[in-house]
Amino acid sequence: MARQQPIELFMPPNMLKAKAGGGFGGVDMNAIKRAEAAMETLKGDFSGMAADGITALSAAREAYAAKADPGSRAALLRTAHDIKGQAATYDFPLMGRVAGSLTKMLGEAPQGTLLPTGSRWR
Amino acid sequence: MSDYRFERLKILVVDDNAHMRKLVVTILQAFGVVHIFEAASGEATWESLREHNPDIIILDWVMEGMSGIELMKMIRANPASPNPFVPVIMLTGHTSLDHVMQARDAGINEFIAKPVSVKTMMSRLSSIIEHPRPYVRTTVYFGPCRRRRQDEHRGPERRSAAKEAAE
């Protein structure tokens, strides 16, 4: 019996190519160098970013310790996940690993699992 | 040199983390992108889509409220979507294959796993411009074709329609 599953496949016009042009196959190395230099400059701001992240993580931990529910757990996970991504991007691997482990625990432990909170973290 | 006219493109950066938005915006500006819009939530993204009609969206996955995946599905499938075809690059700290497949099934065009790298960002932008994928509409999915490779099938034909065509 033939399956009745309509599938429509189509190619929209490439408006991006029409707008952005280019396409000689290579990469604009000047643009890459400019962006890498700009990123290096931002690395100087990482201590501020890290401080903001740790403040947010502490607040999320306090909220979870006060009331452990799916909402407070999700907020804690989001904060740890943000720190993980930023630390890896700005070359702070240890911080990235710690935040990554916390993200993994919060993401994988079944809901309702008793997670370490409050004084045990201090 | 690729010499893209990035100044002609409008790019929307969606992330609830202001530091990460600043990083992506800084990279895009260095590439020459001038028209950059920012949104910190799903609701703000929807509004920006209506108002600015961006050419490309760079989307975070983990956000407070509506997640990037939920937003992606809404952009593709909601009848009120201002542009269901808009190319989306998902930028996320999620790196597992399962997450990549979830993002693909939600309708993203490209995927960048953190740490963010300038070369990867350029490569994904270039890929969207140079190698757009066809779009697929089925009863359960709308978005870029999820097949990356077109492998020739070497075994016996098992699909009824193709069998009938061959006979």
XYZ file of C-alpha atoms in Angstrom:
289
model
C 0.000 0.000 0.000
C 1.428 3.358 -0.995
C 1.954 5.761 1.870
C -0.133 8.908 1.842
C 2.393 11.382 3.138
C 2.582 14.530 1.061
C 6.107 15.940 0.981
C 6.771 19.282 -0.621
C 10.399 20.106 -1.417
C 11.291 23.488 -2.815
C 14.190 25.920 -3.062
C 13.369 29.515 -2.095
C 15.237 32.203 -4.068
C 18.635 32.948 -2.531
C 18.017 36.519 -1.417
C 21.047 36.478 0.879
C 23.404 35.842 -2.009
C 21.716 38.589 -3.990
C 22.233 40.998 -1.103
C 25.654 39.973 0.234
C 27.349 38.957 -3.023
C 30.865 37.551 -2.584
C 31.465 33.911 -3.196
C 34.929 33.637 -4.666
C 35.470 30.597 -2.524
C 37.910 31.992 0.005
C 37.599 33.594 3.397
C 38.129 37.282 4.069
C 41.189 36.992 6.294
C 41.128 40.711 7.127
C 37.623 40.332 8.575
C 38.762 37.280 10.546
C 41.753 39.164 11.936
C 39.624 42.182 12.875
C 37.135 39.960 14.691
C 39.841 38.009 16.506
C 41.452 41.265 17.652
C 38.060 42.510 18.883
C 37.553 39.262 20.778
C 40.940 39.633 22.435
C 39.888 43.076 23.641
C 36.725 41.616 25.135
C 38.770 39.043 27.032
C 39.989 41.927 29.173
C 36.408 42.346 30.389
C 36.091 38.732 31.460
C 36.652 39.401 35.160
C 33.542 41.607 35.107
C 31.603 38.935 33.232
C 32.786 36.246 35.635
C 31.790 38.374 38.638
C 28.311 38.880 37.169
C 28.052 35.157 36.479
C 29.087 34.159 39.979
C 26.682 36.674 41.532
C 23.878 35.254 39.390
C 24.911 31.682 40.258
C 24.933 32.447 43.981
C 21.484 34.034 43.758
C 20.146 31.049 41.774
C 21.640 28.629 44.311
C 20.067 30.541 47.212
C 16.708 30.501 45.453
C 16.979 26.746 44.823
C 18.066 26.087 48.407
C 15.091 28.109 49.685
C 12.587 26.397 47.409
C 13.700 23.435 45.318
C 11.236 23.227 42.441
C 11.532 22.813 38.651
C 11.579 26.601 38.164
C 14.419 27.325 40.575
C 16.331 24.308 39.277
C 15.942 25.496 35.669
C 17.203 28.958 36.671
C 20.258 27.402 38.316
C 20.909 25.305 35.227
C 20.600 28.323 32.903
C 23.099 30.302 34.961
C 25.634 27.458 35.084
C 25.138 26.857 31.358
C 25.861 30.524 30.583
C 29.069 30.466 32.641
C 30.151 27.249 30.922
C 29.793 28.804 27.461
C 31.458 32.084 28.339
C 34.374 30.553 30.235
C 35.139 28.197 27.362
C 34.956 31.050 24.852
C 37.295 33.292 26.856
C 39.823 30.551 27.651
C 39.059 29.917 31.322
C 38.948 26.124 31.090
C 38.790 25.308 34.811
C 35.809 27.577 35.350
C 34.234 26.103 32.234
C 34.710 22.562 33.525
C 33.196 23.291 36.930
C 30.206 25.063 35.373
C 29.956 22.236 32.822
C 29.824 19.591 35.572
C 27.109 21.530 37.383
C 25.158 21.874 34.138
C 25.478 18.141 33.489
C 24.295 17.223 36.984
C 21.322 19.583 36.838
C 20.454 18.529 33.316
C 20.694 14.788 33.793
C 19.558 14.073 37.356
C 15.854 13.157 37.310
C 13.460 15.841 38.536
C 12.821 15.365 42.232
C 16.355 14.136 42.940
C 17.751 15.719 46.080
C 20.621 17.922 44.923
C 23.262 19.464 47.189
C 22.163 22.912 48.329
C 22.608 25.534 51.006
C 25.223 24.965 53.667
C 26.679 21.896 51.975
C 27.848 24.152 49.142
C 29.361 26.766 51.356
C 38.861 36.937 -0.555
C 35.130 36.344 -0.206
C 34.335 40.057 -0.083
C 30.797 39.725 1.224
C 28.793 42.922 1.470
C 27.864 42.205 5.072
C 26.803 45.821 5.510
C 23.744 45.020 3.422
C 22.500 42.310 5.793
C 20.304 42.631 8.856
C 21.160 40.196 11.634
C 19.195 39.572 14.824
C 21.161 38.271 17.825
C 19.004 36.473 20.399
C 20.459 35.623 23.803
C 19.236 36.348 27.317
C 22.839 36.846 28.436
C 24.008 40.396 27.706
C 27.709 39.422 27.717
C 27.187 36.753 25.092
C 25.158 39.139 22.933
C 27.992 41.673 23.197
C 30.503 39.058 22.059
C 28.461 38.025 19.020
C 27.691 41.648 18.121
C 31.402 42.515 18.374
C 32.329 39.703 15.986
C 29.603 40.659 13.525
C 30.648 44.317 13.586
C 34.234 43.296 12.858
C 32.915 41.352 9.854
C 31.315 44.564 8.641
C 27.702 43.950 9.651
C 26.047 47.282 10.351
C 22.399 46.442 10.915
C 22.434 44.363 14.084
C 19.417 43.971 16.328
C 19.351 42.342 19.729
C 16.675 40.469 21.647
C 16.853 38.948 25.119
C 13.696 36.821 25.034
C 11.361 34.931 22.749
C 8.761 37.665 22.962
C 11.273 40.380 22.035
C 12.481 38.221 19.137
C 8.977 37.907 17.757
C 8.561 41.660 17.965
C 11.909 42.262 16.271
C 11.028 39.813 13.504
C 7.906 41.843 12.764
C 9.630 45.188 13.026
C 13.004 44.584 11.357
C 12.550 41.481 9.176
C 16.159 40.289 9.709
C 18.015 38.317 7.024
C 19.635 35.969 9.557
C 18.994 35.101 13.212
C 21.693 33.929 15.618
C 19.801 32.150 18.360
C 20.716 30.922 21.831
C 19.127 27.673 23.037
C 18.904 28.050 26.818
C 16.924 31.148 27.727
C 14.562 32.142 30.487
C 10.943 31.726 29.434
C 10.682 30.540 25.851
C 13.707 28.435 24.882
C 15.515 28.810 21.579
C 14.073 25.488 20.408
C 10.496 26.558 21.194
C 11.127 29.851 19.452
C 12.598 28.080 16.432
C 9.517 25.862 16.075
C 7.298 28.926 16.387
C 9.197 30.817 13.691
C 8.888 27.892 11.278
C 5.408 26.604 12.032
C 3.266 29.367 13.481
C 0.872 30.703 10.817
C 1.482 34.205 12.199
C 5.265 33.921 11.742
C 6.607 37.037 10.005
C 9.173 34.953 8.069
C 9.135 31.145 8.347
C 12.073 30.915 5.895
C 14.508 33.104 7.825
C 17.901 31.343 8.155
C 18.752 30.565 11.782
C 22.136 29.735 13.286
C 21.809 28.124 16.701
C 24.652 29.118 19.031
C 24.704 27.002 22.162
C 26.732 25.409 24.913
C 24.906 22.146 24.209
C 27.305 19.938 22.310
C 25.903 16.398 22.298
C 24.672 14.712 19.126
C 21.222 14.439 20.684
C 21.085 18.223 21.051
C 22.269 18.778 17.484
C 19.489 16.476 16.261
C 16.874 18.252 18.384
C 17.968 21.590 16.922
C 17.907 20.159 13.394
C 14.410 18.780 13.929
C 13.231 22.174 15.164
C 14.281 23.706 11.837
C 17.644 25.392 12.308
C 19.909 25.971 9.310
C 23.295 25.865 11.035
C 24.658 24.947 14.478
C 27.564 26.468 16.426
C 28.675 24.831 19.668
C 30.422 27.065 22.205
C 33.208 28.039 22.648
C 32.495 30.707 20.064
C 35.171 31.017 17.415
C 35.500 33.730 14.791
C 36.338 31.244 12.045
C 33.329 29.059 12.834
C 31.035 32.077 12.820
C 32.339 33.161 9.407
C 32.078 29.612 8.105
C 28.396 29.278 9.127
C 27.486 32.674 7.682
C 29.239 31.758 4.460
C 27.470 28.410 4.369
C 24.059 30.046 4.707
C 24.859 32.491 1.911
C 26.582 30.079 -0.463
C 24.872 26.767 0.162
C 21.267 27.309 1.184
C 19.360 24.085 1.598
C 15.982 23.410 0.042
C 12.982 23.640 2.333
C 10.714 20.745 3.152
C 7.078 20.773 4.158
C 5.512 17.602 5.535
C 2.619 17.013 7.888
C 5.014 17.081 10.837
C 7.925 19.315 9.772
C 8.630 22.562 8.001
C 12.137 23.903 7.586
C 15.449 23.350 5.834
C 15.946 19.871 4.390
C 17.521 17.840 7.160
C 19.585 15.668 4.817
C 23.142 16.883 4.553
C 24.218 14.187 2.117
C 22.586 12.787 -0.975
C 23.761 9.185 -0.898
C 22.875 6.991 -3.827
C 20.763 4.032 -2.685
C 22.440 0.827 -3.880
C 20.068 -1.834 -2.519
C 16.706 -3.053 -3.805
C 14.021 -0.384 -4.125
C 11.552 -0.660 -1.253
C 9.492 2.503 -1.586
C 6.191 1.706 -3.336
C 6.077 4.798 -5.543
C 9.656 4.316 -6.736
C 8.995 0.607 -7.314
C 6.002 1.391 -9.482
C 8.009 3.964 -11.448
C 10.781 1.420 -12.044
C 8.342 -1.266 -13.294
